[in-house]
Short mmCIF file of C-alpha atoms in Angstrom, two decimals:
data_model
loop_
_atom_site.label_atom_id
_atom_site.label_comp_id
_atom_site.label_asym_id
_atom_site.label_seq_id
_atom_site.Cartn_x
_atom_site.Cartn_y
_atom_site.Cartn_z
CA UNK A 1 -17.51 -62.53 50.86
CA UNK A 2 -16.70 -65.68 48.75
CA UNK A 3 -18.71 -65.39 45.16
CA UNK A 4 -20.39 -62.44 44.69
CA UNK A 5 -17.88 -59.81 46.32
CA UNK A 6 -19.00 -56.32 45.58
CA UNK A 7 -20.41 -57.50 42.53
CA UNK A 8 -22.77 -54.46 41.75
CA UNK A 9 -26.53 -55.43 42.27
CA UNK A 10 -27.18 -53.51 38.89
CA UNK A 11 -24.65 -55.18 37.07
CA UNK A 12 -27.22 -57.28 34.59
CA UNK A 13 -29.74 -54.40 34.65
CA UNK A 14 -30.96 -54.07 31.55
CA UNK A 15 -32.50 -50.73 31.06
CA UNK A 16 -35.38 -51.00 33.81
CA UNK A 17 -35.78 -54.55 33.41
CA UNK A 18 -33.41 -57.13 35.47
CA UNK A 19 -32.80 -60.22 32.97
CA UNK A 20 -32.10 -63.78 34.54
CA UNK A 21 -34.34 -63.10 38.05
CA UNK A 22 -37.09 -65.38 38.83
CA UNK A 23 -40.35 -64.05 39.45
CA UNK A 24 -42.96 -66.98 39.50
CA UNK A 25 -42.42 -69.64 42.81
CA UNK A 26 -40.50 -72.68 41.09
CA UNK A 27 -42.24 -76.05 41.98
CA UNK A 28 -40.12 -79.10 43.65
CA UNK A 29 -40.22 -81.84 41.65
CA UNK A 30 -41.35 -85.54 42.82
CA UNK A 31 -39.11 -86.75 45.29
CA UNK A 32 -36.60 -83.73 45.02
CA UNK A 33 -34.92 -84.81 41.94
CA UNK A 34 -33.46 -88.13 43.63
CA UNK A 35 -31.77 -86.48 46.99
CA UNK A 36 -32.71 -87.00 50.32
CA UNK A 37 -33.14 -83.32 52.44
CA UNK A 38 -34.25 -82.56 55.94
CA UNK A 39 -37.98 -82.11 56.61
CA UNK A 40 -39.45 -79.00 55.43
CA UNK A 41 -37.01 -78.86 52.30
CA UNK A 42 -37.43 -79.86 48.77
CA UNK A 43 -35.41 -79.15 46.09
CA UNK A 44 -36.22 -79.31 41.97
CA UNK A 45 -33.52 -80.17 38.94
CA UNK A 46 -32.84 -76.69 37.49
CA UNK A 47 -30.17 -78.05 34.99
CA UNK A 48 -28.67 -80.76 33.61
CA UNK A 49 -26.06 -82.48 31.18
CA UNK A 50 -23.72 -79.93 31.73
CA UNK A 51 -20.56 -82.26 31.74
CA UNK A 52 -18.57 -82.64 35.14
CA UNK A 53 -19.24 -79.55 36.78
CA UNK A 54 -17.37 -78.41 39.45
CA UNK A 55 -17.99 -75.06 41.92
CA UNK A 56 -20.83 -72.08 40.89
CA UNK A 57 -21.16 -68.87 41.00
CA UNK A 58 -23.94 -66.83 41.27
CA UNK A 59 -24.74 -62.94 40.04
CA UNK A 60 -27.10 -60.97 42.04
CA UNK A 61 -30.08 -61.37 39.25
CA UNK A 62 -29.95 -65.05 39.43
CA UNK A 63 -27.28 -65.89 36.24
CA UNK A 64 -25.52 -68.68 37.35
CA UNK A 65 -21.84 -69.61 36.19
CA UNK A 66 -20.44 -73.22 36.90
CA UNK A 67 -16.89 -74.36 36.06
CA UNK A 68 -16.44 -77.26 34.46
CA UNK A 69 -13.90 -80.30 34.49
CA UNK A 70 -11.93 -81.44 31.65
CA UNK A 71 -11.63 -85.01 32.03
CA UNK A 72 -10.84 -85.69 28.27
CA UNK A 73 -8.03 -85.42 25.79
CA UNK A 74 -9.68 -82.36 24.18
CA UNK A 75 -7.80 -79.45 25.28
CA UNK A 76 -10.99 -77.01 24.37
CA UNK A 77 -12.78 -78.78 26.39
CA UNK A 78 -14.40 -77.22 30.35
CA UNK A 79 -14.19 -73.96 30.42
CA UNK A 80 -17.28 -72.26 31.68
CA UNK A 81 -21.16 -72.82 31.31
CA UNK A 82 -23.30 -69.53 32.06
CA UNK A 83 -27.38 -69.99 33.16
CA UNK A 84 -30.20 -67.69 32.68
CA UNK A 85 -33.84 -68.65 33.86
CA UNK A 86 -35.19 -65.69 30.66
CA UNK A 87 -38.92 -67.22 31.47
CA UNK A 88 -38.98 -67.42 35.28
CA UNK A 89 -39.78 -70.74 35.40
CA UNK A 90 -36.75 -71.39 37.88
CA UNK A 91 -35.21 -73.29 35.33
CA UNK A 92 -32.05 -72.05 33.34
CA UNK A 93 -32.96 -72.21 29.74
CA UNK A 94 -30.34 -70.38 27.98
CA UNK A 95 -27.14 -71.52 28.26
CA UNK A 96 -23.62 -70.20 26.94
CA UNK A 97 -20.47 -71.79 27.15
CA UNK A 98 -16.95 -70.03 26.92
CA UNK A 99 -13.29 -70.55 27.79
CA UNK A 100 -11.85 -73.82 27.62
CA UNK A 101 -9.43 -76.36 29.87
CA UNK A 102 -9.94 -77.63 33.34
CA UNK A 103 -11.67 -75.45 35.78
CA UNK A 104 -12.22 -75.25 39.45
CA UNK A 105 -12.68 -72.23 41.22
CA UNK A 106 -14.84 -69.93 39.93
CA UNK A 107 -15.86 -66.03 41.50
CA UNK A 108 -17.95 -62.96 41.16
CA UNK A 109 -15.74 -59.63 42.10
CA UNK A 110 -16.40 -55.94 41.19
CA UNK A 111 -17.11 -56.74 37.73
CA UNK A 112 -15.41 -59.43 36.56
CA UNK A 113 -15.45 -63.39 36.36
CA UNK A 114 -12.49 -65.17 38.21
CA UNK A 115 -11.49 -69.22 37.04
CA UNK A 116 -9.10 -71.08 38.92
CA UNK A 117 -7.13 -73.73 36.32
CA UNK A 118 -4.96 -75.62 37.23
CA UNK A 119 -1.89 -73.88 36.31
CA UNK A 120 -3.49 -70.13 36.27
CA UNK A 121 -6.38 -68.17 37.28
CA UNK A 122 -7.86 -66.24 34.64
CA UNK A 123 -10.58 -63.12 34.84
CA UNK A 124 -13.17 -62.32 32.12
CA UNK A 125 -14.76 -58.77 31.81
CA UNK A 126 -18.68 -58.84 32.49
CA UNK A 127 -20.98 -56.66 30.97
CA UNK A 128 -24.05 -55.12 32.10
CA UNK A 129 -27.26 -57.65 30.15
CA UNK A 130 -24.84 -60.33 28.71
CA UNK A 131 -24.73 -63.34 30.07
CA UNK A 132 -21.76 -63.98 28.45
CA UNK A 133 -18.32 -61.84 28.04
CA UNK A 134 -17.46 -60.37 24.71
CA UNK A 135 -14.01 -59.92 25.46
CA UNK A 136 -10.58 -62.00 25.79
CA UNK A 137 -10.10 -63.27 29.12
CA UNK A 138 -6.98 -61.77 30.70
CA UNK A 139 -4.65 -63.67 33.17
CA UNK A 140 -3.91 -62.65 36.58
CA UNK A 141 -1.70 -65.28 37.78
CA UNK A 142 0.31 -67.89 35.75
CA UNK A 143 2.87 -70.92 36.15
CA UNK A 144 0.99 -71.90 38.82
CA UNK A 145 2.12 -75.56 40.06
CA UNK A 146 -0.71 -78.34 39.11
CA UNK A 147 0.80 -81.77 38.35
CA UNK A 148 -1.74 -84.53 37.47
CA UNK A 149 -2.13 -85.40 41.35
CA UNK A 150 -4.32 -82.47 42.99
CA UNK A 151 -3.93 -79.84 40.78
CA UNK A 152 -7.35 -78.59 40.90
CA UNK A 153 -7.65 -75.54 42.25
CA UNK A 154 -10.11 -73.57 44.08
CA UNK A 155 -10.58 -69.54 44.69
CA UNK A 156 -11.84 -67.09 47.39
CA UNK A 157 -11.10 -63.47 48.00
CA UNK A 158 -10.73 -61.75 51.03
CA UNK A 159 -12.72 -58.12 50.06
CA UNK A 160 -9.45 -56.02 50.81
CA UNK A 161 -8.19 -56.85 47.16
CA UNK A 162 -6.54 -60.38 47.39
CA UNK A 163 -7.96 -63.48 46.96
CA UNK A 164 -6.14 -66.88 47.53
CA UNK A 165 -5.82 -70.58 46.09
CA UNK A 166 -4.70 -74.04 47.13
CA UNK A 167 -1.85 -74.83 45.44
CA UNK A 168 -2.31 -78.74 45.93
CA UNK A 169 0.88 -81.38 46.96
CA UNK A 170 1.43 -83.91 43.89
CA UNK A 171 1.94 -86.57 46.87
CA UNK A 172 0.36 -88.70 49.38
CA UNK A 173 2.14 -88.71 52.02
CA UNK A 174 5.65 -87.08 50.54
CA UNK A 175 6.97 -90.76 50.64
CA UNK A 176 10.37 -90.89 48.86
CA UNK A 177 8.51 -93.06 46.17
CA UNK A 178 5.08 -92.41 46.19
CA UNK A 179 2.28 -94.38 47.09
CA UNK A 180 4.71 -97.36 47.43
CA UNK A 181 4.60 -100.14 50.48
CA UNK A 182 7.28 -98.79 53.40
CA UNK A 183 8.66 -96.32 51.37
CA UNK A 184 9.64 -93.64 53.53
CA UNK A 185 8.47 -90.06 54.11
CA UNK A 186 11.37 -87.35 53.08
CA UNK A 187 11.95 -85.30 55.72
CA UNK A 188 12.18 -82.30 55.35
CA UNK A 189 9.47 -82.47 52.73
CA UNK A 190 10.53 -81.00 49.53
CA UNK A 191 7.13 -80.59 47.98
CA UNK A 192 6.06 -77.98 50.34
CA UNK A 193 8.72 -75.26 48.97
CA UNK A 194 6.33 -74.81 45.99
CA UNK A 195 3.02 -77.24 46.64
CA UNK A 196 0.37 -78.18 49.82
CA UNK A 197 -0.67 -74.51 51.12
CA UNK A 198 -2.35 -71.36 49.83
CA UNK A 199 -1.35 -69.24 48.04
CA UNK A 200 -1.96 -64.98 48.17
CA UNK A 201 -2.70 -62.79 45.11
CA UNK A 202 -3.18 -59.20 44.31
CA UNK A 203 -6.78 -59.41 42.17
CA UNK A 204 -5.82 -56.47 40.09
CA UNK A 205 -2.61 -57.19 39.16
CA UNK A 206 -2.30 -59.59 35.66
CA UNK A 207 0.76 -61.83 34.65
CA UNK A 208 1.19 -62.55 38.56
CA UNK A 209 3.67 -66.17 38.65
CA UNK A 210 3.02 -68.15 41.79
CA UNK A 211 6.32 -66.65 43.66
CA UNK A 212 5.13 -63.19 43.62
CA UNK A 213 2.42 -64.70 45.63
CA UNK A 214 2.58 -64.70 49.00
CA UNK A 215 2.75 -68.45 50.76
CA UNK A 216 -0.39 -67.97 53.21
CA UNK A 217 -0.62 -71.30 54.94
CA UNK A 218 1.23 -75.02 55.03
CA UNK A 219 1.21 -78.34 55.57
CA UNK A 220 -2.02 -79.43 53.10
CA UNK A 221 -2.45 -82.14 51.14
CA UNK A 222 -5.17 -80.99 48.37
CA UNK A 223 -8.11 -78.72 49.40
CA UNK A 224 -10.18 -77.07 46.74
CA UNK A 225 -12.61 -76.35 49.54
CA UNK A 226 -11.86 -72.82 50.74
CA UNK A 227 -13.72 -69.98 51.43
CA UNK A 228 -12.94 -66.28 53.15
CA UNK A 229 -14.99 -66.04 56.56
CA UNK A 230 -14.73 -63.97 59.79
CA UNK A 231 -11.02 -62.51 59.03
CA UNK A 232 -9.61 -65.83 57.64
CA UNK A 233 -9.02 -68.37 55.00
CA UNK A 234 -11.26 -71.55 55.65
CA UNK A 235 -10.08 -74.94 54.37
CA UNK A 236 -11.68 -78.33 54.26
CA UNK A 237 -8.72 -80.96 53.61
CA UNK A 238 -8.41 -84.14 51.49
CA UNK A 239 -6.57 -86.28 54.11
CA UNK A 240 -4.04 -89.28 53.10
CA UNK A 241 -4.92 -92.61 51.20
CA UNK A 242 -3.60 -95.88 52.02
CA UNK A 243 -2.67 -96.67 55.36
CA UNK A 244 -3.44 -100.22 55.32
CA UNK A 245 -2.27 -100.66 51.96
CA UNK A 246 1.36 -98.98 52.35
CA UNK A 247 1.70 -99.93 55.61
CA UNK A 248 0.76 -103.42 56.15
CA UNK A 249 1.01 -105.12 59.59
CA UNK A 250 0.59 -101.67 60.43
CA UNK A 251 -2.76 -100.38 60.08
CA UNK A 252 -5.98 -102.36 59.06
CA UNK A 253 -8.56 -101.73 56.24
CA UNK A 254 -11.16 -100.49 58.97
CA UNK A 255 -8.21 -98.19 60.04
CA UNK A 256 -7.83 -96.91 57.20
CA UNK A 257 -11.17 -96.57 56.60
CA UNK A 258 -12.18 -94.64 59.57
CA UNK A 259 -8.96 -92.64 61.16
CA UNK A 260 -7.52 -89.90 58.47
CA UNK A 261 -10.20 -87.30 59.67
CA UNK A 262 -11.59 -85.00 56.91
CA UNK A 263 -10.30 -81.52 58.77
CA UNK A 264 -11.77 -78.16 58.83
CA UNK A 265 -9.08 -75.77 58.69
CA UNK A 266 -9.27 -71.73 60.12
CA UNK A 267 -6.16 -70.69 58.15
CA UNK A 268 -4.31 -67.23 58.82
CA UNK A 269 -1.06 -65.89 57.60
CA UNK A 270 1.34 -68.20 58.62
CA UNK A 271 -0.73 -71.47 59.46
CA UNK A 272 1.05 -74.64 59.53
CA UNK A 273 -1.53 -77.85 59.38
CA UNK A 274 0.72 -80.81 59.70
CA UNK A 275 0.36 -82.80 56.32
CA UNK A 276 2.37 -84.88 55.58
CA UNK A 277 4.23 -85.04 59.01
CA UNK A 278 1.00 -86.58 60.85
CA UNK A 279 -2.41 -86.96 60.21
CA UNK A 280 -5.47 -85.76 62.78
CA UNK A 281 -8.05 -88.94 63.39
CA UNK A 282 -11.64 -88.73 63.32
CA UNK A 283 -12.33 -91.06 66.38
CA UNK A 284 -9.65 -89.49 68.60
CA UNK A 285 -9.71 -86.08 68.09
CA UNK A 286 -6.27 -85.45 67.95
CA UNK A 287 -2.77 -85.75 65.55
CA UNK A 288 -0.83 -88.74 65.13
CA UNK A 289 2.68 -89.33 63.49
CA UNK A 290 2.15 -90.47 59.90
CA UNK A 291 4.03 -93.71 59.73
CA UNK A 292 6.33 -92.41 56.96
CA UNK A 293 7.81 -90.22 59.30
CA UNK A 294 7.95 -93.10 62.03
CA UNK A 295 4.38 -93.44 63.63
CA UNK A 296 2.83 -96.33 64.42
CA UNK A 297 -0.70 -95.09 65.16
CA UNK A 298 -0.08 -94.42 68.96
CA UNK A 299 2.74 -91.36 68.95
CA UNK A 300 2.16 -88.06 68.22
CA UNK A 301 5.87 -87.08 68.53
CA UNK A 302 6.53 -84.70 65.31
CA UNK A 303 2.38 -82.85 65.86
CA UNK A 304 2.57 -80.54 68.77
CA UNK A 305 3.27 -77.51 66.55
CA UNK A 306 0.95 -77.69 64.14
CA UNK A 307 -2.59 -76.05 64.22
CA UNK A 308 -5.57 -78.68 64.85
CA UNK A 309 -8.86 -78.20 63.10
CA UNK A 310 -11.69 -76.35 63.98
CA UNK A 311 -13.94 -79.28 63.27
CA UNK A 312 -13.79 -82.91 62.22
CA UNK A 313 -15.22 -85.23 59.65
CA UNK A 314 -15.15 -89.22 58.57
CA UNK A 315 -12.13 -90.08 56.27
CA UNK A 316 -11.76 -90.37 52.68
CA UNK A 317 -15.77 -88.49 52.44
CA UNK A 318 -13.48 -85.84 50.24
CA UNK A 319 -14.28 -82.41 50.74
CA UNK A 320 -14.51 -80.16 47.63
CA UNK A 321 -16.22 -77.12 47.86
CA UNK A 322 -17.37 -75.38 51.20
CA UNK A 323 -19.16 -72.15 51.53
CA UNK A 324 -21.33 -70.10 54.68
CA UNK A 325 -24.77 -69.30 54.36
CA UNK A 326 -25.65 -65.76 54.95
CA UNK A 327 -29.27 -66.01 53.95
CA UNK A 328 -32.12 -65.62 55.82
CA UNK A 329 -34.54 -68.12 53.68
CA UNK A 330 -33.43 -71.22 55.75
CA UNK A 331 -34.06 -71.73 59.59
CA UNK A 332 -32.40 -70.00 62.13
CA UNK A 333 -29.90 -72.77 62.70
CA UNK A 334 -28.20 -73.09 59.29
CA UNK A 335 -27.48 -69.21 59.50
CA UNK A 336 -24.06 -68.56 59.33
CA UNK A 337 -22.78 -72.18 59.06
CA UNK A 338 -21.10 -73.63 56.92
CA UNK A 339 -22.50 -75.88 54.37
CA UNK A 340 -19.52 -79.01 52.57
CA UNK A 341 -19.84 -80.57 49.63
CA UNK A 342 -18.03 -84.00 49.64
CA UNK A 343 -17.13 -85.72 46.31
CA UNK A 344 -17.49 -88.89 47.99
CA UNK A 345 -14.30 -91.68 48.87
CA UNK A 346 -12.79 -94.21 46.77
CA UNK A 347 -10.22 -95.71 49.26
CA UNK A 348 -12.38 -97.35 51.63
CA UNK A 349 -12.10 -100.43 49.86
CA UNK A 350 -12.65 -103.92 50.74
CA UNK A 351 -15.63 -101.89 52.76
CA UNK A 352 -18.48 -99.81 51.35
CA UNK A 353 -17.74 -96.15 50.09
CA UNK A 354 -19.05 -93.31 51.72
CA UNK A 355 -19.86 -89.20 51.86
CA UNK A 356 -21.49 -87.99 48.78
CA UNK A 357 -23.44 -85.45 50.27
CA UNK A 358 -23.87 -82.15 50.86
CA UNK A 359 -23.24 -81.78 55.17
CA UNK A 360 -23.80 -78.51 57.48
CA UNK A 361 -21.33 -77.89 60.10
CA UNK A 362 -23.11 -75.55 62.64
CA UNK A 363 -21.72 -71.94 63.82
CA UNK A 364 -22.27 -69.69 66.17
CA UNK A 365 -20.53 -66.56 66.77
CA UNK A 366 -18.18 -66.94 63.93
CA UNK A 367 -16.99 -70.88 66.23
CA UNK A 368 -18.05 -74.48 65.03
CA UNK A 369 -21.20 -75.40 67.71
CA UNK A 370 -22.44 -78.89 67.76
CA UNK A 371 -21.97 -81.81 65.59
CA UNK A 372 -22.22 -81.76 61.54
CA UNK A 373 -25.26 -83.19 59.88
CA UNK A 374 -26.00 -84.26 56.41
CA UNK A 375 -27.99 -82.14 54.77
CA UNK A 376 -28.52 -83.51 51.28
CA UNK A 377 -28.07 -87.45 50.22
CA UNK A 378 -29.22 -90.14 48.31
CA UNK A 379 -26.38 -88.95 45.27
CA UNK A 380 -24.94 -92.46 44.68
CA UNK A 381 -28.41 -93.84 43.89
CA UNK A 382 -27.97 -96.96 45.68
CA UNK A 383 -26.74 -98.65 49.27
CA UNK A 384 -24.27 -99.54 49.65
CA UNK A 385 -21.93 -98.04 46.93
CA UNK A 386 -18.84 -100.58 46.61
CA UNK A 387 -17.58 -98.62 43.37
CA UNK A 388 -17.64 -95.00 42.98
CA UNK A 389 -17.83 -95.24 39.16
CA UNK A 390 -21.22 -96.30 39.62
CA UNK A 391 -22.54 -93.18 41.29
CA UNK A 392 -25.44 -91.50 40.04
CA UNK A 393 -24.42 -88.21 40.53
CA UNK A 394 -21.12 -86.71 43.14
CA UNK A 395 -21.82 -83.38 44.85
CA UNK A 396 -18.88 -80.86 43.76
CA UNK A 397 -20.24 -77.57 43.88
CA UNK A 398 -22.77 -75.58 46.27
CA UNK A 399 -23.78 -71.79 46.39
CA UNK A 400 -26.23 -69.21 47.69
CA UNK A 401 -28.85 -68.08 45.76
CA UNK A 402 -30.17 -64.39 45.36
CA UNK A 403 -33.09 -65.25 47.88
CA UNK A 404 -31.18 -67.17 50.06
CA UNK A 405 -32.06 -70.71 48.63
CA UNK A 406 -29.10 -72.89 47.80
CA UNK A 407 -27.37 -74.88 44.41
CA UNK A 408 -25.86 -78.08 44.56
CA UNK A 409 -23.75 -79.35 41.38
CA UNK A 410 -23.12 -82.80 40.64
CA UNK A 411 -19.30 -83.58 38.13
CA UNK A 412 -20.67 -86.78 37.28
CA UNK A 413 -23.32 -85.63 34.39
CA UNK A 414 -23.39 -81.75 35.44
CA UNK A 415 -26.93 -81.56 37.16
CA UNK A 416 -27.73 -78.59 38.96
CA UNK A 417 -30.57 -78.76 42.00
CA UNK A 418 -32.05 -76.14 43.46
CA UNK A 419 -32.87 -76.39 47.53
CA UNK A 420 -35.83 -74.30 49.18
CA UNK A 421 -37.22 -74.16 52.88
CA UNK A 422 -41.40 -74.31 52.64
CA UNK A 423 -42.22 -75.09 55.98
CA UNK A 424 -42.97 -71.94 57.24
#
């Protein structure tokens, strides 16, 4: 229900033809186009050089649309990039840009395009054979809060006319000065009357400002991963920075390395996580009392009222896009799980970085089951990475195919693979 909502499966019919599918059986290239996948996988490079793209969305005849990042000074600058494979090759060879500023969150719904920005959400007409719009893209929710700190902004929609965005905290830890050595946490946190939760729309309603939203769930940190499933919003948090370094004496590097648990959020209305109150830790299992607010990594006193994840992964790995797969071209065990892409950490400093990679969390009936593998690696393009600026290529982006195959999207230089299962 997260990208291609009701989205008419004759949408890009032109007359009796359907533009953009692919008919021939793409080839994997040579060593998968420099990831790592499981056995019977292989994957091929079906774009590239698209600037620092961020999540995709695909249309039921194979047109793919990927937001893009504007990391410049150019205000004209992301916007959207629009694929079409017109030789059915499995490559996208026509390519049309539109829209400009920093995008996000990007959706398919009954007939129109949906962009998350960071201040608004904007929603471009689609018309049957263009790959492009024609028209002016109209704007269904403005003022939107989206300070330089975690203002990108993801989208999903729920299929009952709503869809919902992170509305990111400009904060680490609400400190009263941030990111500054003992400074403490304010309490009761200010930034969470307007910032750190989701946020609920009408779809159909344009000029919508962020209070006639409704406040959907609380106590989050930033989360551009989210994605409707089974009833309910699902979340995959950025957890805090900095433990060591804010709190010496305190906490160690390896601490803060390895505690602040990536967390896997089943949101409803109403949902309160914890952030920045206490943080949940990877190797434990459990919340602990951010030491703003007076923890010292042992007590859990200000936690027992906030909702726990459904599932756990290792900190500062940065979640940023999350989707389940409802295809049938992969083995029965990826079927209906969910499938992360993590941007990779830079706060894991003195030690090596770590994530950048696409990871599976298993489901079954609609509940995490068993532990998360990685599914797709080797992005950096080197081990270990000490300096994420030297990454060949950061996962930010992954969607289902038509025919159940799956796109990854890299933000560093905008390449675009394409995974298949063979071994059948």
């Amino acid at each position: 229900m997260n990208r291609l909502n009701s989205f008419a499966l004759g949408l890009f019919v032109a007359g009796s033809v359907m533009v953009g599918a692919i008919t021939a059986t793409p080839a994997c290239d040579p060593g998968n186009g420099g990831i790592t996948l499981p056995a019977g996988f292989c994957a091929e490079v079906v774009a590239d050089g698209l600037g620092a793209a961020r999540h995709i969305a695909v249309a039921p005849n194979g047109d793919v649309y990927v937001a893009l990042l504007n990391e410049g000074k150019d205000p004209k600058a992301g916007g959207v990039v629009a694929l079409r494979d017109t030789k059915g090759n499995g490559h996208f060879d026509m390519k049309e840009n539109f829209g400009e500023g920093s995008s996000t969150g990007i959706g398919l719904r009954n007939g129109y395009l949906y962009v998350a920005k960071v201040n608004s959400v904007e929603r471009w007409k689609m018309t049957p054979g263009q790959l492009k719009p024609s028209g002016p893209a109209e704007v269904v929710a403005m003022g939107l809060q989206g300070e330089r700190q975690h203002g990108d902004k993801g989208l999903t929609f729920d299929g009952k006319g709503s869809f919902y965005i992170n509305v990111g905290a400009p904060s680490n830890a609400c400190q009263t000065k941030d990111r500054q050595a003992k400074s403490p946490g304010q309490d009761p946190c200010p930034i969470l009357e307007m910032h750190g939760g989701i946020w609920k729309f009408d779809e159909n309603k344009l000029g919508q400002k962020q209070e006639d939203g409704v406040r959907f769930a609380t106590g989050l940190r930033q989360m551009p991963a989210i994605t409707w499933h089974d009833g309910a919003v699902y979340i995959a948090m950025n957890n805090r920075d900095q433990l060591d370094v804010l709190w010496p004496g305190q906490f160690t590097a390896q601490e803060n390395a390895d505690r602040p648990a990536e967390p896997l959020y089943r949101a409803v209305q109403g949902s309160n996580f914890g952030w920045p109150y206490c943080f949940f830790d990877y190797g434990q299992k459990k919340f602990f009392t951010n030491p703003e607010y007076g923890g010292d990594g042992k007590t859990s006193d200000k936690c027992g009222s906030f909702t726990p994840p459904v599932a756990a992964f290792p900190a500062h790995w940065a979640p940023v896009d999350i989707m389940f797969y409802s295809g049938k071209e992969f083995p029965k065990k990826y079927q209906g799980g969910a499938f992360i892409a993590f941007h990779g950490s830079w706060n894991r400093a003195p030690l090596a970085q770590a994530g950048y990679n696409l990871t599976f969390q298993p489901f079954s009936n609609d509940k995490p089951s068993g532990d998360f593998e990685v599914f797709a690696s080797g992005f950096p393009g080197k081990t270990p990475l000490m300096n994420p600026n030297d990454a060949v290529a950061r996962p930010d982006g992954v969607a289902q195919a038509p025919d159940g195959s799956l796109y990854i999207g890299d933000s560093q230089k905008g390449r675009i693979w394409r995974v298949f299962y063979r071994a059948k």
